[in-house]
XYZ file of C-alpha atoms in Angstrom:
721
model
C 229.767 311.751 129.516
C 226.138 311.611 128.196
C 227.428 310.859 124.594
C 229.463 307.982 125.783
C 226.462 306.489 127.605
C 224.376 306.961 124.393
C 227.010 305.082 122.339
C 227.167 302.225 124.891
C 223.384 301.988 124.574
C 223.282 301.837 120.874
C 226.118 299.315 120.986
C 224.276 297.154 123.378
C 220.988 297.272 121.330
C 222.925 296.338 118.127
C 224.690 293.456 119.880
C 221.290 292.233 121.146
C 219.915 292.236 117.664
C 222.831 290.447 116.350
C 222.507 287.766 119.012
C 218.756 287.328 118.320
C 219.583 286.978 114.660
C 222.280 284.402 115.297
C 219.956 282.418 117.509
C 217.361 282.303 114.903
C 219.967 281.123 112.318
C 221.256 278.494 114.766
C 217.586 277.331 115.361
C 217.106 276.772 111.535
C 220.415 274.899 111.576
C 219.252 272.594 114.325
C 215.838 272.031 112.612
C 217.740 271.006 109.403
C 219.956 268.711 111.129
C 217.100 267.094 112.945
C 215.319 266.513 109.663
C 218.559 265.092 108.259
C 218.652 262.841 111.267
C 215.063 261.651 110.539
C 215.946 260.913 106.868
C 219.058 258.875 108.004
C 216.809 256.909 110.279
C 214.394 256.321 107.350
C 217.231 255.030 105.325
C 218.356 252.641 107.932
C 214.760 251.279 108.281
C 214.571 250.814 104.399
C 217.913 249.076 104.474
C 216.824 246.751 107.269
C 213.506 245.805 105.476
C 215.434 245.229 102.354
C 217.727 242.882 104.148
C 214.760 240.982 105.624
C 213.161 240.575 102.174
C 216.467 239.552 100.503
C 217.087 237.101 103.427
C 213.747 235.353 102.849
C 214.493 235.034 99.039
C 218.009 233.591 99.876
C 216.449 231.118 102.380
C 214.072 229.850 99.659
C 217.039 229.624 97.211
C 219.234 227.750 99.592
C 216.562 225.271 100.698
C 215.375 224.504 97.143
C 218.931 224.171 95.972
C 218.625 223.062 92.352
C 221.617 220.683 92.570
C 220.474 219.111 95.811
C 216.803 218.904 94.561
C 217.818 217.340 91.253
C 219.864 214.782 93.267
C 216.955 213.726 95.484
C 214.438 213.429 92.670
C 216.810 212.190 89.952
C 215.229 208.756 90.054
C 211.577 210.044 90.220
C 209.100 210.979 87.711
C 205.352 212.170 87.466
C 203.234 211.880 90.564
C 206.188 210.507 92.730
C 208.231 213.517 92.074
C 205.325 215.949 92.839
C 204.903 214.252 96.100
C 208.499 214.600 96.996
C 208.309 218.322 96.079
C 205.201 218.524 98.239
C 207.140 217.072 101.068
C 209.949 219.523 100.688
C 207.358 222.374 100.518
C 205.765 221.267 103.901
C 209.096 221.084 105.516
C 210.069 224.706 104.457
C 206.578 225.995 105.577
C 206.998 224.321 109.003
C 210.306 226.051 109.598
C 208.611 229.467 110.062
C 204.765 229.036 110.260
C 204.371 232.326 111.982
C 205.415 234.234 108.742
C 204.656 231.827 106.013
C 201.061 231.427 104.956
C 201.162 229.107 101.977
C 203.473 227.686 99.417
C 202.358 226.662 95.896
C 203.858 224.775 92.861
C 202.535 226.355 89.574
C 203.478 226.236 85.917
C 204.476 229.106 83.730
C 200.864 229.795 82.860
C 199.964 230.103 86.582
C 198.095 226.838 86.950
C 198.429 225.558 90.489
C 200.036 222.018 90.547
C 200.633 221.711 94.199
C 199.135 223.560 97.287
C 200.657 223.447 100.763
C 199.188 225.565 103.561
C 200.044 226.300 107.205
C 197.552 224.719 109.672
C 194.329 226.613 109.757
C 195.180 228.929 106.916
C 192.867 229.491 103.856
C 194.088 229.736 100.401
C 194.854 233.439 99.444
C 196.289 232.744 95.976
C 194.476 233.828 92.861
C 195.779 233.656 89.324
C 195.154 237.434 88.995
C 198.115 238.066 91.320
C 200.412 235.822 89.185
C 202.997 237.860 87.101
C 202.854 237.829 83.321
C 204.874 235.126 81.710
C 207.275 237.629 80.293
C 207.973 238.879 83.734
C 209.130 235.400 84.973
C 212.823 234.684 84.683
C 215.342 232.480 85.979
C 215.866 234.289 89.305
C 213.881 234.415 92.469
C 211.719 237.576 92.655
C 209.171 239.322 94.888
C 205.821 239.733 93.396
C 203.422 242.530 94.074
C 201.865 242.664 97.516
C 198.158 241.971 97.539
C 195.416 242.041 100.103
C 194.229 238.746 101.694
C 191.654 240.362 103.958
C 190.147 243.672 104.845
C 193.307 245.028 106.514
C 196.079 242.498 105.739
C 198.566 242.049 102.977
C 200.836 239.205 101.931
C 203.956 239.222 99.901
C 204.542 236.530 97.178
C 208.191 235.343 96.472
C 208.337 233.363 93.130
C 211.153 230.937 92.537
C 211.825 228.980 89.266
C 212.618 225.301 89.423
C 214.823 224.137 86.611
C 213.866 220.981 84.745
C 211.154 219.699 82.491
C 208.386 220.555 82.823
C 209.179 224.126 84.161
C 207.671 224.815 87.617
C 207.598 227.900 89.831
C 207.489 227.922 93.582
C 205.115 230.597 95.088
C 205.603 231.479 98.827
C 203.162 233.772 100.509
C 204.790 235.768 103.343
C 202.856 237.373 106.273
C 203.297 241.054 106.808
C 203.034 240.824 110.632
C 206.835 240.313 111.126
C 207.497 243.320 108.933
C 204.840 245.430 110.727
C 206.449 244.541 114.090
C 209.912 245.507 112.760
C 208.654 248.890 111.496
C 206.593 249.606 114.726
C 209.638 248.877 116.865
C 211.560 251.765 115.230
C 209.395 254.218 117.128
C 208.194 252.284 120.105
C 210.438 254.094 122.406
C 209.414 257.593 121.107
C 206.503 259.841 122.233
C 202.848 258.771 121.772
C 202.561 260.367 118.283
C 204.817 258.675 115.953
C 204.891 255.717 113.628
C 206.329 253.963 110.550
C 204.155 253.385 107.529
C 204.724 251.245 104.394
C 203.040 252.124 101.078
C 203.123 250.646 97.613
C 203.887 252.663 94.512
C 200.088 253.132 93.909
C 199.626 254.875 97.329
C 197.948 252.011 99.268
C 199.043 251.358 102.953
C 200.686 248.098 103.380
C 201.626 248.469 107.086
C 200.604 250.981 109.683
C 200.697 251.403 113.481
C 196.841 251.409 113.278
C 195.823 248.090 111.557
C 192.481 249.701 110.426
C 194.573 252.041 108.128
C 196.144 248.952 106.185
C 194.580 248.592 102.771
C 193.362 252.242 102.494
C 194.633 254.663 99.870
C 196.546 257.371 101.484
C 194.514 260.048 99.824
C 191.197 258.808 98.323
C 189.956 256.766 101.072
C 190.591 259.469 103.746
C 188.970 262.126 101.794
C 185.833 259.868 101.438
C 185.979 258.965 105.129
C 186.543 262.577 106.381
C 184.827 264.936 103.776
C 184.673 267.708 106.166
C 188.527 267.967 106.869
C 190.997 269.949 104.801
C 193.256 267.281 103.383
C 194.801 269.130 100.436
C 198.256 268.661 101.882
C 197.834 264.849 101.259
C 197.908 265.546 97.542
C 201.415 267.173 97.720
C 202.636 264.578 100.080
C 201.455 261.778 97.745
C 203.113 263.349 94.801
C 206.424 263.728 96.783
C 206.386 260.141 98.157
C 205.372 258.412 94.925
C 208.034 260.210 92.776
C 210.555 257.644 93.899
C 212.750 260.136 95.704
C 213.793 260.606 99.318
C 212.878 263.770 101.166
C 211.609 265.317 104.254
C 208.157 267.272 104.562
C 206.774 269.448 107.334
C 203.033 269.964 107.056
C 199.863 270.639 109.037
C 197.884 267.421 109.357
C 195.556 265.308 111.627
C 196.264 262.423 114.004
C 193.692 259.760 113.256
C 193.113 258.064 116.540
C 190.678 255.261 117.339
C 188.537 257.737 119.544
C 189.266 261.177 118.378
C 190.937 263.115 115.508
C 193.577 265.682 116.570
C 194.895 268.455 114.502
C 198.743 268.752 114.612
C 201.881 269.401 112.863
C 203.909 266.498 111.411
C 207.425 265.759 110.124
C 207.447 263.104 107.369
C 210.632 261.442 106.092
C 210.518 258.925 103.368
C 212.731 256.955 101.170
C 211.863 254.425 98.275
C 212.578 250.708 98.477
C 212.833 249.246 94.922
C 211.724 245.683 94.549
C 211.614 243.391 91.472
C 208.126 244.524 90.215
C 207.310 247.596 92.164
C 208.731 249.962 94.718
C 207.491 250.727 98.211
C 207.829 253.922 100.235
C 208.995 253.673 103.944
C 207.658 256.722 105.651
C 208.420 257.817 109.270
C 205.725 260.309 110.629
C 206.593 262.111 114.029
C 205.052 264.801 115.871
C 206.703 268.181 115.020
C 205.835 269.415 118.624
C 207.641 266.586 120.224
C 210.927 267.094 118.454
C 211.102 270.662 117.167
C 209.368 272.668 119.875
C 212.185 271.987 122.517
C 214.624 273.457 120.007
C 212.551 276.613 119.740
C 212.259 276.745 123.636
C 216.026 276.485 123.770
C 216.165 279.460 121.466
C 213.949 281.592 123.409
C 215.677 280.750 126.605
C 218.926 281.604 124.946
C 217.666 284.964 123.886
C 216.384 285.706 127.321
C 219.683 284.707 128.808
C 221.448 286.943 126.308
C 219.373 289.859 127.312
C 220.246 289.323 131.022
C 223.834 289.104 130.060
C 223.749 292.399 128.013
C 222.052 294.169 130.958
C 224.939 292.903 133.321
C 227.417 293.996 130.611
C 225.944 297.515 130.406
C 226.161 297.849 134.197
C 229.739 296.760 134.032
C 230.566 299.232 131.388
C 229.071 301.953 133.479
C 231.297 300.863 136.434
C 234.300 300.725 134.162
C 233.698 304.318 132.889
C 233.712 305.612 136.195
C 237.054 304.036 136.894
C 238.454 305.490 133.678
C 240.297 308.399 135.191
C 241.971 306.196 137.700
C 242.990 303.780 135.095
C 244.527 306.694 132.954
C 246.634 307.639 135.862
C 247.941 304.128 136.132
C 248.619 304.153 132.465
C 250.797 307.241 132.729
C 252.818 305.715 135.536
C 253.123 302.546 133.669
C 254.357 304.386 130.549
C 257.017 305.935 132.506
C 258.084 302.451 133.983
C 257.997 301.150 130.435
C 260.207 303.873 129.013
C 262.677 303.238 131.905
C 262.587 299.460 131.126
C 263.267 300.134 127.306
C 266.238 302.268 128.244
C 267.713 299.376 130.324
C 266.871 296.912 127.572
C 268.620 299.105 125.016
C 271.751 299.295 127.164
C 271.684 295.418 127.378
C 271.327 295.059 123.621
C 274.217 297.379 123.000
C 276.288 295.271 125.524
C 275.434 292.192 123.555
C 276.318 293.785 120.294
C 279.766 294.743 121.524
C 280.198 291.133 122.757
C 279.136 289.824 119.344
C 281.612 292.212 117.598
C 284.392 290.834 119.732
C 283.295 287.340 118.867
C 283.463 288.211 115.128
C 286.861 289.698 115.546
C 288.054 286.519 117.312
C 286.493 284.360 114.477
C 288.345 286.631 111.839
C 291.633 285.983 113.626
C 290.853 282.233 113.908
C 290.153 281.786 110.182
C 293.696 282.663 109.274
C 295.209 280.037 111.542
C 292.563 277.499 110.340
C 293.429 278.046 106.761
C 297.172 277.740 107.559
C 296.641 274.532 109.515
C 294.491 273.037 106.772
C 297.222 273.701 104.111
C 299.678 271.900 106.418
C 297.311 268.872 106.590
C 296.683 268.838 102.845
C 300.383 269.054 101.752
C 301.388 265.431 102.900
C 297.978 264.140 101.445
C 298.789 265.514 98.033
C 302.532 264.617 98.183
C 301.930 260.943 99.116
C 299.216 260.659 96.476
C 301.518 261.995 93.790
C 304.308 259.549 95.004
C 301.773 256.581 94.759
C 300.799 257.626 91.275
C 304.516 257.453 90.202
C 304.565 253.787 91.143
C 303.994 251.680 88.020
C 303.182 248.677 89.985
C 300.055 250.190 91.493
C 296.897 248.451 90.174
C 294.459 250.494 87.940
C 291.716 250.394 90.599
C 294.088 251.785 93.204
C 295.195 254.407 90.927
C 291.561 255.498 90.361
C 291.176 255.676 94.092
C 294.347 257.721 94.564
C 293.251 260.152 91.775
C 289.932 260.554 93.586
C 291.975 261.413 96.742
C 293.885 263.922 94.750
C 290.675 265.338 93.170
C 289.084 266.048 96.690
C 292.310 267.113 98.236
C 292.632 269.815 95.525
C 288.998 270.909 96.097
C 289.630 270.967 99.902
C 292.597 273.320 99.100
C 290.428 275.591 97.148
C 287.818 275.537 100.040
C 290.619 276.520 102.386
C 291.331 279.568 100.105
C 287.576 280.554 100.563
C 287.951 280.081 104.284
C 290.926 282.385 104.228
C 288.696 285.112 103.014
C 287.163 285.497 106.403
C 290.657 286.175 107.873
C 291.592 289.893 108.332
C 295.088 288.991 107.414
C 294.715 286.988 104.184
C 292.598 287.680 101.031
C 292.091 285.151 98.320
C 290.312 285.275 95.060
C 288.529 282.248 93.433
C 289.524 281.514 89.907
C 286.707 281.417 87.308
C 286.705 279.248 84.163
C 284.066 277.752 81.859
C 283.001 274.101 82.857
C 280.118 271.687 82.183
C 278.328 271.808 85.482
C 276.103 268.767 84.319
C 279.296 266.676 84.029
C 280.110 267.609 87.648
C 276.710 267.232 89.317
C 276.771 263.460 89.696
C 280.019 263.463 91.781
C 278.611 266.390 93.792
C 275.308 264.692 94.574
C 277.073 261.424 95.260
C 278.854 263.138 98.135
C 275.495 264.586 99.352
C 273.824 261.172 99.330
C 276.568 259.764 101.531
C 275.572 262.202 104.361
C 271.912 261.426 104.419
C 270.445 259.057 107.064
C 268.288 256.156 106.046
C 264.903 257.879 106.939
C 265.608 260.490 104.196
C 264.877 259.439 100.563
C 267.210 261.234 97.953
C 265.877 261.940 94.417
C 267.657 263.769 91.604
C 266.166 264.854 88.277
C 268.705 266.303 85.946
C 267.010 267.350 82.496
C 270.014 268.540 80.602
C 272.851 266.899 78.745
C 275.223 269.834 79.247
C 275.210 273.376 80.740
C 278.371 275.579 80.636
C 278.731 277.913 83.523
C 281.392 280.582 83.993
C 282.506 280.404 87.568
C 284.411 278.436 90.325
C 283.504 274.813 90.620
C 284.540 274.607 94.310
C 282.238 277.546 95.232
C 279.362 276.261 93.381
C 279.730 272.750 94.920
C 279.812 274.424 98.349
C 276.471 276.116 97.548
C 274.732 272.804 96.692
C 276.364 271.129 99.764
C 274.959 273.848 102.099
C 271.496 273.643 100.677
C 271.326 269.909 100.973
C 272.703 270.000 104.400
C 269.819 272.329 105.464
C 267.439 270.107 103.896
C 268.808 267.083 105.620
C 268.795 268.991 109.069
C 265.105 269.905 108.535
C 264.185 266.295 108.126
C 266.539 264.726 110.682
C 263.748 263.946 113.144
C 260.800 263.123 110.879
C 262.494 261.822 107.789
C 261.185 262.647 104.272
C 262.426 263.238 100.720
C 265.196 265.446 99.485
C 264.857 266.447 95.774
C 267.473 268.026 93.510
C 266.110 269.090 90.057
C 268.145 270.694 87.258
C 266.808 272.366 84.037
C 267.367 275.468 82.005
C 265.064 278.531 81.376
C 265.174 281.617 79.387
C 265.560 285.182 80.649
C 261.796 285.868 80.161
C 260.876 282.708 82.330
C 262.823 283.915 85.399
C 260.462 285.500 88.022
C 260.542 289.243 88.317
C 261.588 289.223 91.920
C 264.611 287.204 91.136
C 267.713 289.449 91.019
C 269.765 287.816 88.202
C 272.113 289.383 85.516
C 270.213 291.590 83.048
C 272.649 290.767 80.291
C 272.299 287.044 79.991
C 269.889 284.997 77.927
C 269.741 281.406 79.486
C 269.775 280.503 83.113
C 270.523 277.149 84.913
C 267.795 276.424 87.430
C 268.805 274.171 90.404
C 265.926 273.204 92.721
C 266.641 271.769 96.140
C 263.422 270.763 98.015
C 262.750 269.049 101.217
C 259.697 267.804 103.004
C 260.749 268.918 106.387
C 259.365 271.416 109.009
C 259.503 274.451 106.850
C 260.021 278.121 108.162
C 257.958 281.022 109.274
C 258.224 284.616 108.232
C 260.413 285.597 111.217
C 263.216 283.157 110.027
C 262.953 284.063 106.362
C 263.743 287.797 107.162
C 267.210 286.744 108.417
C 267.821 283.627 106.485
C 270.903 285.018 104.599
C 272.322 287.077 107.478
C 275.852 286.015 108.574
C 275.849 284.091 111.939
C 272.035 283.736 111.994
C 271.005 280.131 112.825
C 268.018 278.395 114.522
C 270.064 275.275 115.416
C 271.271 274.615 119.029
C 274.623 275.724 120.091
C 277.393 273.713 118.538
C 275.260 272.385 115.594
C 275.470 275.409 113.284
C 277.535 278.408 112.631
C 274.949 280.374 110.668
C 277.453 281.021 107.812
C 276.316 278.320 105.267
C 273.399 280.128 103.596
C 275.161 283.653 103.850
C 278.097 282.449 102.046
C 276.106 280.467 99.492
C 274.074 283.644 98.796
C 277.195 285.715 98.241
C 278.656 283.063 95.924
C 275.634 282.822 93.756
C 275.333 286.647 93.514
C 279.088 286.785 92.457
C 278.231 284.393 89.571
C 275.426 286.756 88.365
C 272.580 284.694 89.852
C 270.174 284.724 92.644
C 268.454 282.267 95.146
C 264.674 282.241 95.648
C 263.098 280.661 98.633
C 259.506 279.146 99.117
C 258.549 277.554 102.428
C 255.491 276.573 104.380
C 255.543 275.623 108.009
C 255.017 271.926 108.329
C 255.262 271.292 104.553
C 258.959 271.922 103.711
C 261.097 274.357 101.799
C 262.230 274.959 98.217
C 265.589 276.685 97.389
C 265.781 277.598 93.626
C 269.245 278.797 92.386
C 269.469 280.618 89.094
C 272.929 280.809 87.299
C 273.628 282.087 83.890
C 274.718 279.451 81.552
C 275.060 278.426 77.873
C 273.983 275.223 76.162
C 277.317 274.643 74.598
C 280.981 275.527 75.418
C 281.565 279.111 73.840
C 284.405 279.314 71.312
C 286.797 282.107 71.224
C 285.857 284.569 68.427
C 288.601 284.368 65.698
C 288.904 287.609 63.568
C 291.696 289.111 61.788
C 290.987 292.800 62.940
C 292.631 294.098 66.081
C 289.933 296.495 66.635
C 289.721 297.569 70.398
C 286.941 299.223 72.396
C 287.621 301.767 75.139
C 284.571 302.461 77.247
C 284.274 306.104 78.388
C 281.343 307.874 79.748
C 282.467 311.358 78.485
C 282.192 311.355 74.641
C 283.994 314.790 74.433
C 287.358 313.282 75.259
C 288.230 312.474 71.662
C 291.930 313.021 72.193
C 291.945 309.658 74.092
C 290.662 308.024 70.887
C 293.264 309.551 68.750
C 295.949 308.627 71.390
C 294.900 304.869 71.083
C 295.019 305.173 67.200
C 298.649 305.950 67.440
C 299.188 302.472 68.927
C 297.794 301.008 65.674
C 294.304 300.082 67.088
C 290.753 300.884 65.841
C 288.891 302.480 68.784
C 285.249 303.425 69.571
C 283.943 305.219 72.532
C 280.632 303.827 73.931
C 278.725 303.630 77.350
C 279.585 300.572 79.407
C 276.174 299.301 80.679
C 273.991 300.101 77.610
C 275.783 300.814 74.357
C 278.632 298.555 75.107
C 276.488 295.367 75.394
C 274.629 296.432 72.273
C 277.783 296.996 70.372
C 279.171 293.559 71.535
C 275.883 291.830 70.543
C 276.093 293.236 67.029
C 279.861 293.166 66.353
C 281.275 291.125 69.129
C 283.443 289.092 66.719
C 285.375 292.289 65.515
C 286.754 293.077 68.940
C 289.933 291.716 70.501
C 290.414 294.042 73.366
C 288.331 296.144 75.695
C 290.038 299.070 77.697
C 287.987 300.422 80.688
C 288.840 303.638 82.408
C 288.324 302.905 86.135
C 286.993 306.435 86.771
C 284.003 305.816 84.413
C 282.853 302.370 85.715
C 282.046 300.764 89.093
C 284.811 298.123 89.462
C 283.019 296.401 92.297
C 279.916 295.864 90.234
C 281.331 293.096 87.953
C 278.203 292.355 86.084
C 279.457 293.700 82.761
C 282.711 291.819 83.143
C 280.906 288.651 83.738
C 278.819 289.259 80.625
C 281.946 289.614 78.594
C 283.587 286.474 79.962
C 280.519 284.322 79.575
C 279.439 285.507 75.972
C 282.718 286.691 74.478
C 285.567 284.723 75.986
C 287.893 285.654 73.067
C 287.947 289.251 74.208
C 290.581 290.379 76.698
C 289.618 293.098 79.197
C 292.099 295.651 80.537
C 291.456 298.374 83.059
C 293.122 301.917 82.841
C 293.712 303.202 86.326
C 295.457 305.726 88.416
C 295.873 303.420 91.406
C 295.852 299.580 91.318
C 293.280 298.699 94.020
C 292.507 295.487 95.819
C 289.403 295.069 93.635
C 291.479 295.267 90.374
C 294.024 292.666 91.721
C 291.234 290.266 92.613
C 289.531 290.621 89.271
C 292.824 289.663 87.591
C 293.512 286.752 90.029
C 290.152 285.386 89.165
C 290.676 285.571 85.538
C 288.025 288.045 84.834
C 290.309 290.748 83.439
C 293.541 290.112 81.481
C 295.441 292.953 83.125
C 295.657 296.631 83.785
C 297.433 299.746 82.575
C 298.626 302.319 85.157
C 298.586 306.003 84.091
C 300.578 307.374 82.644
C 301.538 304.812 80.086
C 303.384 304.527 76.810
C 302.817 302.794 73.536
C 305.505 300.240 74.706
C 303.314 299.466 77.812
C 300.251 298.955 75.493
C 302.252 296.864 73.026
C 303.780 294.689 75.850
C 300.370 294.148 77.453
C 298.563 293.222 74.168
C 301.522 290.978 73.079
C 300.713 288.736 75.977
C 297.315 288.015 74.463
C 298.038 288.013 70.594
């Protein structure tokens, strides 16, 4: 018990340390965010100041419009024209006498031609403040601000007037409106806070305290306060006059009218680039006013956390005392849980029996369904053939009837596949070589017809031909099932259904795809949708029979299961990639050839009998009596190597059923795809259902039942000379 209390105490202390550490980190984060907010405020102030200055320039340009001015003074010259310009200058000055001191007319050399001032104003202009002639262009510019008194600046705006001789208007703006705008930014804040404006030389243009205007931010203060430590101003000056925006926290002084107070400040500053210089907009705020409340919040949080931990420790103590009673309750609950599991297991077994009966009923129904479908298709095919015999039938109608017959025959093949589910009827699909690229457009046309308007259908076939050994109807069913699933996934939201076809070599097939190990090239069919996607719980049962996530009556749960079996029977595989909310991608891999294989023509009648026991040489001699060259090799390894090296020399292959797995038809499919001119025969004691299905599907040519005679061999091979 003491050990448990010790562990609880250690855990509590560690948790408290972690909480304190997180509080400090959060406090740093809040301080950084507050500084960023100050910097954003400085940017807003800078932007507003720039808009005001640009507005004054635009106002001067609009009032002294060159086209309007030229029109008004077109008939004037000399002194009369200057008098008219003076009248315009007076009007412009009278429009805003509170912020416009003086407006002058000068030539390029700076000589004053006309001087108009506001009432009661002195002339503040000197030729020293006039820009160099190479700085004067054809645009209205802001000149450098200059002192017009002990603590007051003015801003010159210089506008060129086109014509001969070339004149320039010089408007002197008052800084009072700008100072009022800057001071308004912090007028609602605490007492200690202001916005200052400095030029690129470090002189203060605007300040909350008018006595600071005109002073240098470093030199004048060091001269005025020699006893104070003002070394921080050197770093602040370097940062602000670098032309970059930043935030700086430093120990400084508040220079009031009556007393000087030491305090910590937060300075945020941004540059304002003008035509001939740049200014620095600085917001200085009291660190205590804005940052200390954050620290107080942190300390209160730490104290509150300590109280919570103490309460938590007491709660753990109480919980530990109640532990024994809890264990007793757990044992009782465990007994009840086992009892409930037993009841649930009985229920699951009952459901499984009901499901087995349902499968049995489905198996019985499929036979009747196949029978009825055949009865329905018979009159369709019969009437279609009868119509084709009518020579009066138009060509377009004949093509339509031929289309009816084509799909009716495919429906007949599909009925044969449905019959496989019956317990009373077994059917085998016939395999043949066909160009799947030639068939795909018709298959995809049927798919496009079932798609609603909100689903966009795209297909990308990158091959001219691809020869596949298999059953057309089955492979069309696979493509139909995959496209139908994509359609259902996008039924509500809409989206895009993509079917892309290309060919890859064996080495490019992913390792987790279970395709035939004997083939070189594979057809890759991608069916992708942008629907709802699937989670891992659905993927685990995706290819299980009768598994479906659709509502009752909308899905049988057989489509993907049948499709997977069909692809595997063709020596291929299906790979699924999906993401919830992003859609699914089904990739089908099928062995294929770039061209239709030609039957190997060779004069020899050499046969290959594949036996796993090389000691039975009597079997080889026995076949030689029939007039055939024979060789004994291993089916899955040496047989493939021998065919790759000398496939054109062989005409027949005999396999003894006791030495190969008849149900694993991978070797048979390899021979059919790559050596269609070779005929396969199986030597067997008993003709099984699997052997009959292989023969019906055209995978093997026939079989020999032991014992057999030379006449039997000769009769069998004569069917395939």
